[in-house]
PDB file of C-alpha atoms in Angstrom:
ATOM      1  CA  UNK A   1     -28.113  -0.325   0.526  1.00  0.00           C
ATOM      2  CA  UNK A   2     -31.446   1.388  -1.200  1.00  0.00           C
ATOM      3  CA  UNK A   3     -30.550   1.877  -4.761  1.00  0.00           C
ATOM      4  CA  UNK A   4     -33.125   4.723  -6.671  1.00  0.00           C
ATOM      5  CA  UNK A   5     -33.759   4.357  -9.928  1.00  0.00           C
ATOM      6  CA  UNK A   6     -34.287   7.783 -11.669  1.00  0.00           C
ATOM      7  CA  UNK A   7     -34.799   9.544 -14.907  1.00  0.00           C
ATOM      8  CA  UNK A   8     -32.738  12.531 -16.330  1.00  0.00           C
ATOM      9  CA  UNK A   9     -34.797  15.345 -16.384  1.00  0.00           C
ATOM     10  CA  UNK A  10     -32.669  17.896 -18.442  1.00  0.00           C
ATOM     11  CA  UNK A  11     -29.657  17.886 -19.672  1.00  0.00           C
ATOM     12  CA  UNK A  12     -27.223  20.911 -19.808  1.00  0.00           C
ATOM     13  CA  UNK A  13     -23.978  21.616 -22.251  1.00  0.00           C
ATOM     14  CA  UNK A  14     -21.986  23.804 -19.465  1.00  0.00           C
ATOM     15  CA  UNK A  15     -18.880  23.924 -22.367  1.00  0.00           C
ATOM     16  CA  UNK A  16     -17.580  22.188 -25.159  1.00  0.00           C
ATOM     17  CA  UNK A  17     -17.045  18.977 -23.361  1.00  0.00           C
ATOM     18  CA  UNK A  18     -18.438  19.416 -19.916  1.00  0.00           C
ATOM     19  CA  UNK A  19     -22.112  18.205 -19.226  1.00  0.00           C
ATOM     20  CA  UNK A  20     -24.267  18.716 -16.373  1.00  0.00           C
ATOM     21  CA  UNK A  21     -27.013  15.702 -16.276  1.00  0.00           C
ATOM     22  CA  UNK A  22     -30.046  17.107 -13.748  1.00  0.00           C
ATOM     23  CA  UNK A  23     -31.598  13.961 -12.208  1.00  0.00           C
ATOM     24  CA  UNK A  24     -35.311  13.647 -10.357  1.00  0.00           C
ATOM     25  CA  UNK A  25     -35.092  13.767  -6.724  1.00  0.00           C
ATOM     26  CA  UNK A  26     -36.506  10.336  -5.582  1.00  0.00           C
ATOM     27  CA  UNK A  27     -38.960  10.776  -2.882  1.00  0.00           C
ATOM     28  CA  UNK A  28     -37.283  10.921   0.480  1.00  0.00           C
ATOM     29  CA  UNK A  29     -33.292  11.441  -1.107  1.00  0.00           C
ATOM     30  CA  UNK A  30     -31.782  13.903   0.894  1.00  0.00           C
ATOM     31  CA  UNK A  31     -27.802  15.168   0.895  1.00  0.00           C
ATOM     32  CA  UNK A  32     -26.270  18.542   1.870  1.00  0.00           C
ATOM     33  CA  UNK A  33     -23.537  20.446   0.117  1.00  0.00           C
ATOM     34  CA  UNK A  34     -20.159  18.515  -0.709  1.00  0.00           C
ATOM     35  CA  UNK A  35     -22.050  15.518  -1.206  1.00  0.00           C
ATOM     36  CA  UNK A  36     -21.181  12.737  -4.351  1.00  0.00           C
ATOM     37  CA  UNK A  37     -22.875   9.694  -5.474  1.00  0.00           C
ATOM     38  CA  UNK A  38     -22.665   6.293  -6.524  1.00  0.00           C
ATOM     39  CA  UNK A  39     -24.360   6.669 -10.663  1.00  0.00           C
ATOM     40  CA  UNK A  40     -24.644   3.721 -12.418  1.00  0.00           C
ATOM     41  CA  UNK A  41     -26.000   3.160 -15.864  1.00  0.00           C
ATOM     42  CA  UNK A  42     -29.021   0.296 -17.202  1.00  0.00           C
ATOM     43  CA  UNK A  43     -27.782  -3.392 -16.457  1.00  0.00           C
ATOM     44  CA  UNK A  44     -25.295  -2.273 -13.803  1.00  0.00           C
ATOM     45  CA  UNK A  45     -26.879  -4.780 -11.401  1.00  0.00           C
ATOM     46  CA  UNK A  46     -27.884  -7.665 -14.440  1.00  0.00           C
ATOM     47  CA  UNK A  47     -25.476 -10.251 -13.055  1.00  0.00           C
ATOM     48  CA  UNK A  48     -24.484 -12.096 -10.224  1.00  0.00           C
ATOM     49  CA  UNK A  49     -22.633  -9.557  -8.912  1.00  0.00           C
ATOM     50  CA  UNK A  50     -22.050  -4.941  -9.944  1.00  0.00           C
ATOM     51  CA  UNK A  51     -20.654  -4.005 -13.391  1.00  0.00           C
ATOM     52  CA  UNK A  52     -17.903  -1.981 -11.476  1.00  0.00           C
ATOM     53  CA  UNK A  53     -17.640  -0.234 -15.450  1.00  0.00           C
ATOM     54  CA  UNK A  54     -21.384   1.003 -15.195  1.00  0.00           C
ATOM     55  CA  UNK A  55     -20.452   2.798 -12.173  1.00  0.00           C
ATOM     56  CA  UNK A  56     -19.209   6.285 -11.206  1.00  0.00           C
ATOM     57  CA  UNK A  57     -18.442   8.054  -7.540  1.00  0.00           C
ATOM     58  CA  UNK A  58     -19.980  11.661  -8.852  1.00  0.00           C
ATOM     59  CA  UNK A  59     -20.412  14.937  -6.598  1.00  0.00           C
ATOM     60  CA  UNK A  60     -23.438  16.245  -6.255  1.00  0.00           C
ATOM     61  CA  UNK A  61     -23.205  20.105  -8.188  1.00  0.00           C
ATOM     62  CA  UNK A  62     -26.591  21.011  -7.051  1.00  0.00           C
ATOM     63  CA  UNK A  63     -28.732  21.559  -3.691  1.00  0.00           C
ATOM     64  CA  UNK A  64     -31.951  20.345  -2.711  1.00  0.00           C
ATOM     65  CA  UNK A  65     -33.915  23.402  -3.126  1.00  0.00           C
ATOM     66  CA  UNK A  66     -32.998  23.782  -6.804  1.00  0.00           C
ATOM     67  CA  UNK A  67     -35.448  20.630  -6.956  1.00  0.00           C
ATOM     68  CA  UNK A  68     -33.050  18.397  -9.220  1.00  0.00           C
ATOM     69  CA  UNK A  69     -29.932  16.171  -8.135  1.00  0.00           C
ATOM     70  CA  UNK A  70     -27.079  17.242 -10.778  1.00  0.00           C
ATOM     71  CA  UNK A  71     -24.435  15.591 -11.735  1.00  0.00           C
ATOM     72  CA  UNK A  72     -21.711  17.096 -14.015  1.00  0.00           C
ATOM     73  CA  UNK A  73     -18.952  15.768 -15.239  1.00  0.00           C
ATOM     74  CA  UNK A  74     -16.415  16.190 -18.174  1.00  0.00           C
ATOM     75  CA  UNK A  75     -17.150  13.826 -22.085  1.00  0.00           C
ATOM     76  CA  UNK A  76     -13.752  13.717 -23.861  1.00  0.00           C
ATOM     77  CA  UNK A  77     -13.856  12.150 -27.261  1.00  0.00           C
ATOM     78  CA  UNK A  78     -11.827   9.842 -26.628  1.00  0.00           C
ATOM     79  CA  UNK A  79     -13.634   8.525 -23.118  1.00  0.00           C
ATOM     80  CA  UNK A  80     -14.304   4.757 -20.882  1.00  0.00           C
ATOM     81  CA  UNK A  81     -17.406   2.841 -21.840  1.00  0.00           C
ATOM     82  CA  UNK A  82     -19.207   5.007 -18.733  1.00  0.00           C
ATOM     83  CA  UNK A  83     -18.748   8.340 -20.378  1.00  0.00           C
ATOM     84  CA  UNK A  84     -19.379   7.775 -23.716  1.00  0.00           C
ATOM     85  CA  UNK A  85     -22.631   5.785 -22.067  1.00  0.00           C
ATOM     86  CA  UNK A  86     -23.826   8.505 -20.230  1.00  0.00           C
ATOM     87  CA  UNK A  87     -23.376  10.817 -23.345  1.00  0.00           C
ATOM     88  CA  UNK A  88     -25.494   8.472 -25.453  1.00  0.00           C
ATOM     89  CA  UNK A  89     -28.469   9.091 -22.583  1.00  0.00           C
ATOM     90  CA  UNK A  90     -31.431  11.573 -23.459  1.00  0.00           C
ATOM     91  CA  UNK A  91     -33.663  13.313 -20.989  1.00  0.00           C
ATOM     92  CA  UNK A  92     -36.802  10.662 -19.857  1.00  0.00           C
ATOM     93  CA  UNK A  93     -33.468   7.246 -19.941  1.00  0.00           C
ATOM     94  CA  UNK A  94     -33.511   6.013 -15.944  1.00  0.00           C
ATOM     95  CA  UNK A  95     -29.823   5.650 -14.010  1.00  0.00           C
ATOM     96  CA  UNK A  96     -29.802   4.865 -10.143  1.00  0.00           C
ATOM     97  CA  UNK A  97     -28.305   6.451  -7.354  1.00  0.00           C
ATOM     98  CA  UNK A  98     -27.043   4.976  -4.204  1.00  0.00           C
ATOM     99  CA  UNK A  99     -24.819   6.099  -1.176  1.00  0.00           C
ATOM    100  CA  UNK A 100     -24.740   9.250  -0.517  1.00  0.00           C
ATOM    101  CA  UNK A 101     -22.322  10.592   1.565  1.00  0.00           C
ATOM    102  CA  UNK A 102     -20.575  14.265   2.153  1.00  0.00           C
ATOM    103  CA  UNK A 103     -17.297  14.444   2.581  1.00  0.00           C
ATOM    104  CA  UNK A 104     -16.981  18.177   2.305  1.00  0.00           C
ATOM    105  CA  UNK A 105     -19.386  19.931   3.995  1.00  0.00           C
ATOM    106  CA  UNK A 106     -18.826  23.584   4.439  1.00  0.00           C
ATOM    107  CA  UNK A 107     -17.301  24.814   7.676  1.00  0.00           C
ATOM    108  CA  UNK A 108     -18.851  27.190   9.920  1.00  0.00           C
ATOM    109  CA  UNK A 109     -15.499  27.973  12.404  1.00  0.00           C
ATOM    110  CA  UNK A 110     -15.168  32.219  11.757  1.00  0.00           C
ATOM    111  CA  UNK A 111     -12.476  31.561   9.340  1.00  0.00           C
ATOM    112  CA  UNK A 112     -11.122  31.870   5.897  1.00  0.00           C
ATOM    113  CA  UNK A 113     -12.270  29.704   3.273  1.00  0.00           C
ATOM    114  CA  UNK A 114     -10.196  28.922   0.211  1.00  0.00           C
ATOM    115  CA  UNK A 115     -11.886  26.082  -2.037  1.00  0.00           C
ATOM    116  CA  UNK A 116      -8.793  25.044  -4.569  1.00  0.00           C
ATOM    117  CA  UNK A 117     -10.002  23.041  -7.688  1.00  0.00           C
ATOM    118  CA  UNK A 118      -9.103  21.751 -10.951  1.00  0.00           C
ATOM    119  CA  UNK A 119     -11.191  21.845 -14.063  1.00  0.00           C
ATOM    120  CA  UNK A 120     -15.074  19.669 -13.361  1.00  0.00           C
ATOM    121  CA  UNK A 121     -13.270  19.549  -9.748  1.00  0.00           C
ATOM    122  CA  UNK A 122     -15.435  22.982  -9.681  1.00  0.00           C
ATOM    123  CA  UNK A 123     -18.619  20.999  -9.090  1.00  0.00           C
ATOM    124  CA  UNK A 124     -18.165  19.865  -5.909  1.00  0.00           C
ATOM    125  CA  UNK A 125     -17.748  23.585  -4.748  1.00  0.00           C
ATOM    126  CA  UNK A 126     -20.879  24.953  -6.272  1.00  0.00           C
ATOM    127  CA  UNK A 127     -23.602  23.682  -4.285  1.00  0.00           C
ATOM    128  CA  UNK A 128     -20.913  25.167  -0.712  1.00  0.00           C
ATOM    129  CA  UNK A 129     -20.419  28.614  -2.515  1.00  0.00           C
ATOM    130  CA  UNK A 130     -24.317  28.460  -3.110  1.00  0.00           C
ATOM    131  CA  UNK A 131     -25.263  27.550   0.429  1.00  0.00           C
ATOM    132  CA  UNK A 132     -22.733  30.353   1.762  1.00  0.00           C
ATOM    133  CA  UNK A 133     -24.870  32.776  -0.146  1.00  0.00           C
ATOM    134  CA  UNK A 134     -28.095  31.651   1.586  1.00  0.00           C
ATOM    135  CA  UNK A 135     -26.301  31.984   4.612  1.00  0.00           C
ATOM    136  CA  UNK A 136     -22.893  33.501   5.740  1.00  0.00           C
ATOM    137  CA  UNK A 137     -22.621  32.539   9.016  1.00  0.00           C
ATOM    138  CA  UNK A 138     -19.758  31.895  11.012  1.00  0.00           C
ATOM    139  CA  UNK A 139     -17.796  32.164   7.320  1.00  0.00           C
ATOM    140  CA  UNK A 140     -14.650  34.951   7.697  1.00  0.00           C
ATOM    141  CA  UNK A 141     -14.758  34.955   3.533  1.00  0.00           C
ATOM    142  CA  UNK A 142     -14.350  32.189   0.674  1.00  0.00           C
ATOM    143  CA  UNK A 143     -11.848  32.565  -1.866  1.00  0.00           C
ATOM    144  CA  UNK A 144     -11.896  29.868  -5.338  1.00  0.00           C
ATOM    145  CA  UNK A 145      -8.850  29.340  -6.663  1.00  0.00           C
ATOM    146  CA  UNK A 146      -9.547  26.933 -10.188  1.00  0.00           C
ATOM    147  CA  UNK A 147      -6.900  25.581 -12.662  1.00  0.00           C
ATOM    148  CA  UNK A 148      -8.718  24.455 -16.031  1.00  0.00           C
ATOM    149  CA  UNK A 149      -6.077  24.760 -19.383  1.00  0.00           C
ATOM    150  CA  UNK A 150      -8.980  23.994 -21.529  1.00  0.00           C
ATOM    151  CA  UNK A 151      -9.683  27.812 -20.531  1.00  0.00           C
ATOM    152  CA  UNK A 152     -13.382  27.076 -20.492  1.00  0.00           C
ATOM    153  CA  UNK A 153     -14.050  28.022 -16.929  1.00  0.00           C
ATOM    154  CA  UNK A 154     -17.176  26.638 -15.399  1.00  0.00           C
ATOM    155  CA  UNK A 155     -19.947  28.500 -13.619  1.00  0.00           C
ATOM    156  CA  UNK A 156     -18.940  31.773 -14.297  1.00  0.00           C
ATOM    157  CA  UNK A 157     -22.379  33.598 -13.027  1.00  0.00           C
ATOM    158  CA  UNK A 158     -21.935  31.574  -9.387  1.00  0.00           C
ATOM    159  CA  UNK A 159     -18.331  31.601  -9.261  1.00  0.00           C
ATOM    160  CA  UNK A 160     -17.889  35.583  -9.486  1.00  0.00           C
ATOM    161  CA  UNK A 161     -16.172  37.634  -7.251  1.00  0.00           C
ATOM    162  CA  UNK A 162     -18.826  39.277  -4.737  1.00  0.00           C
ATOM    163  CA  UNK A 163     -17.152  41.627  -2.756  1.00  0.00           C
ATOM    164  CA  UNK A 164     -20.191  42.637  -1.215  1.00  0.00           C
ATOM    165  CA  UNK A 165     -20.818  39.187  -0.023  1.00  0.00           C
ATOM    166  CA  UNK A 166     -17.087  38.717   0.951  1.00  0.00           C
ATOM    167  CA  UNK A 167     -16.466  36.072  -1.961  1.00  0.00           C
ATOM    168  CA  UNK A 168     -13.702  36.118  -4.469  1.00  0.00           C
ATOM    169  CA  UNK A 169     -13.142  33.749  -7.720  1.00  0.00           C
ATOM    170  CA  UNK A 170      -9.855  33.585  -9.555  1.00  0.00           C
ATOM    171  CA  UNK A 171      -9.296  31.393 -12.639  1.00  0.00           C
ATOM    172  CA  UNK A 172      -6.333  30.492 -13.885  1.00  0.00           C
ATOM    173  CA  UNK A 173      -5.415  28.196 -17.154  1.00  0.00           C
ATOM    174  CA  UNK A 174      -1.746  26.709 -16.143  1.00  0.00           C
ATOM    175  CA  UNK A 175      -0.142  25.495 -13.560  1.00  0.00           C
ATOM    176  CA  UNK A 176       2.579  27.868 -13.212  1.00  0.00           C
ATOM    177  CA  UNK A 177       0.318  30.931 -11.936  1.00  0.00           C
ATOM    178  CA  UNK A 178      -1.775  28.676  -9.893  1.00  0.00           C
ATOM    179  CA  UNK A 179       0.594  26.767  -7.615  1.00  0.00           C
ATOM    180  CA  UNK A 180       1.843  30.647  -7.249  1.00  0.00           C
ATOM    181  CA  UNK A 181      -1.286  31.419  -6.046  1.00  0.00           C
ATOM    182  CA  UNK A 182      -1.608  28.323  -3.630  1.00  0.00           C
ATOM    183  CA  UNK A 183       1.686  29.847  -2.510  1.00  0.00           C
ATOM    184  CA  UNK A 184       0.335  33.469  -1.086  1.00  0.00           C
ATOM    185  CA  UNK A 185      -2.986  31.613   0.095  1.00  0.00           C
ATOM    186  CA  UNK A 186      -1.506  29.625   2.484  1.00  0.00           C
ATOM    187  CA  UNK A 187       0.213  32.436   4.312  1.00  0.00           C
ATOM    188  CA  UNK A 188      -3.341  32.468   5.947  1.00  0.00           C
ATOM    189  CA  UNK A 189      -2.110  29.818   8.675  1.00  0.00           C
ATOM    190  CA  UNK A 190      -5.644  29.909   9.913  1.00  0.00           C
ATOM    191  CA  UNK A 191      -7.468  29.727   6.871  1.00  0.00           C
ATOM    192  CA  UNK A 192      -9.617  25.912   5.544  1.00  0.00           C
ATOM    193  CA  UNK A 193      -8.533  24.512   2.467  1.00  0.00           C
ATOM    194  CA  UNK A 194     -10.756  22.594   0.652  1.00  0.00           C
ATOM    195  CA  UNK A 195      -9.204  20.143  -2.256  1.00  0.00           C
ATOM    196  CA  UNK A 196     -10.523  18.938  -5.037  1.00  0.00           C
ATOM    197  CA  UNK A 197      -9.328  17.236  -8.213  1.00  0.00           C
ATOM    198  CA  UNK A 198      -7.126  14.311  -9.488  1.00  0.00           C
ATOM    199  CA  UNK A 199      -5.125  12.201  -7.157  1.00  0.00           C
ATOM    200  CA  UNK A 200      -1.901  13.786  -8.123  1.00  0.00           C
ATOM    201  CA  UNK A 201      -3.796  17.254  -7.716  1.00  0.00           C
ATOM    202  CA  UNK A 202      -3.974  16.713  -4.393  1.00  0.00           C
ATOM    203  CA  UNK A 203      -0.474  15.884  -3.766  1.00  0.00           C
ATOM    204  CA  UNK A 204       0.886  18.770  -4.974  1.00  0.00           C
ATOM    205  CA  UNK A 205      -1.340  21.490  -3.054  1.00  0.00           C
ATOM    206  CA  UNK A 206      -0.546  19.394   0.369  1.00  0.00           C
ATOM    207  CA  UNK A 207       2.864  19.662   0.061  1.00  0.00           C
ATOM    208  CA  UNK A 208       3.258  23.101  -0.966  1.00  0.00           C
ATOM    209  CA  UNK A 209       0.421  23.842   2.027  1.00  0.00           C
ATOM    210  CA  UNK A 210       2.285  21.903   4.695  1.00  0.00           C
ATOM    211  CA  UNK A 211       5.605  23.029   3.847  1.00  0.00           C
ATOM    212  CA  UNK A 212       4.003  26.552   4.674  1.00  0.00           C
ATOM    213  CA  UNK A 213       2.653  25.191   7.560  1.00  0.00           C
ATOM    214  CA  UNK A 214      -1.088  24.292   7.149  1.00  0.00           C
ATOM    215  CA  UNK A 215      -1.976  21.436   9.496  1.00  0.00           C
ATOM    216  CA  UNK A 216      -3.354  18.575   8.465  1.00  0.00           C
ATOM    217  CA  UNK A 217      -6.368  19.013  10.154  1.00  0.00           C
ATOM    218  CA  UNK A 218      -6.615  22.574   8.158  1.00  0.00           C
ATOM    219  CA  UNK A 219      -7.223  21.111   4.500  1.00  0.00           C
ATOM    220  CA  UNK A 220     -10.234  19.107   3.682  1.00  0.00           C
ATOM    221  CA  UNK A 221     -10.144  16.298   1.325  1.00  0.00           C
ATOM    222  CA  UNK A 222     -13.667  14.809  -1.127  1.00  0.00           C
ATOM    223  CA  UNK A 223     -12.313  11.271   0.742  1.00  0.00           C
ATOM    224  CA  UNK A 224     -13.471   8.825   2.825  1.00  0.00           C
ATOM    225  CA  UNK A 225     -11.893   9.139   6.185  1.00  0.00           C
ATOM    226  CA  UNK A 226     -10.147   5.601   5.842  1.00  0.00           C
ATOM    227  CA  UNK A 227      -8.305   7.581   2.768  1.00  0.00           C
ATOM    228  CA  UNK A 228      -7.279   9.949   4.909  1.00  0.00           C
ATOM    229  CA  UNK A 229      -3.835   9.532   5.687  1.00  0.00           C
ATOM    230  CA  UNK A 230      -3.158   8.130   2.551  1.00  0.00           C
ATOM    231  CA  UNK A 231      -2.993  12.363   1.888  1.00  0.00           C
ATOM    232  CA  UNK A 232      -2.024  14.292   4.694  1.00  0.00           C
ATOM    233  CA  UNK A 233       0.342  12.189   6.758  1.00  0.00           C
ATOM    234  CA  UNK A 234       3.241  13.110   5.386  1.00  0.00           C
ATOM    235  CA  UNK A 235       6.551  13.694   7.515  1.00  0.00           C
ATOM    236  CA  UNK A 236       7.819  17.419   7.147  1.00  0.00           C
TER     237      UNK A 236
END
């Protein structure tokens, strides 16, 4: 396993609670849209075995041509040791990245694509939307639906409806409106549904879609292949 130590080259305050950390791209480091990475802080490998409290699994919110690896995360006032250290880091500080993998690349199967996310889960979808804007081949259209009770919606410059690009974006701030909209979207029996959020959020979305006849293979989750049956193999 290759560990890349890399410097923070920028910190963007997206909202009062959400920051994007921009990291230098190590030589030879590549990724695709929908990728995640293990982000580790200084000292994580100082002992006999890795200190897991200093490692987190994070989505990459940028594409390679943006020349920085973007990590977007919510850091609340009361937070974990990992996030407290992350909050204290500045441009020029080093972090480690390793184990990069994409569970949710953009499928180009001439279908409608629906991106369902909660809060900062939208960061996983930012690269998919940018990739689609650059090359819309074999994607009918994309609709993004995001719920964020903070009402500080993310990436509104990108997640802005663009009818000429066949892209629509919707933000809601409460569960009732969100799940009503998911029911409406699930009327498309041929669509591809990407879901990113907490495990509880995934389960609720999957239940609504499966009850409406959406098949397991139409639902894309940011989970390793061996974890998918936990979420997708439920009896109707």
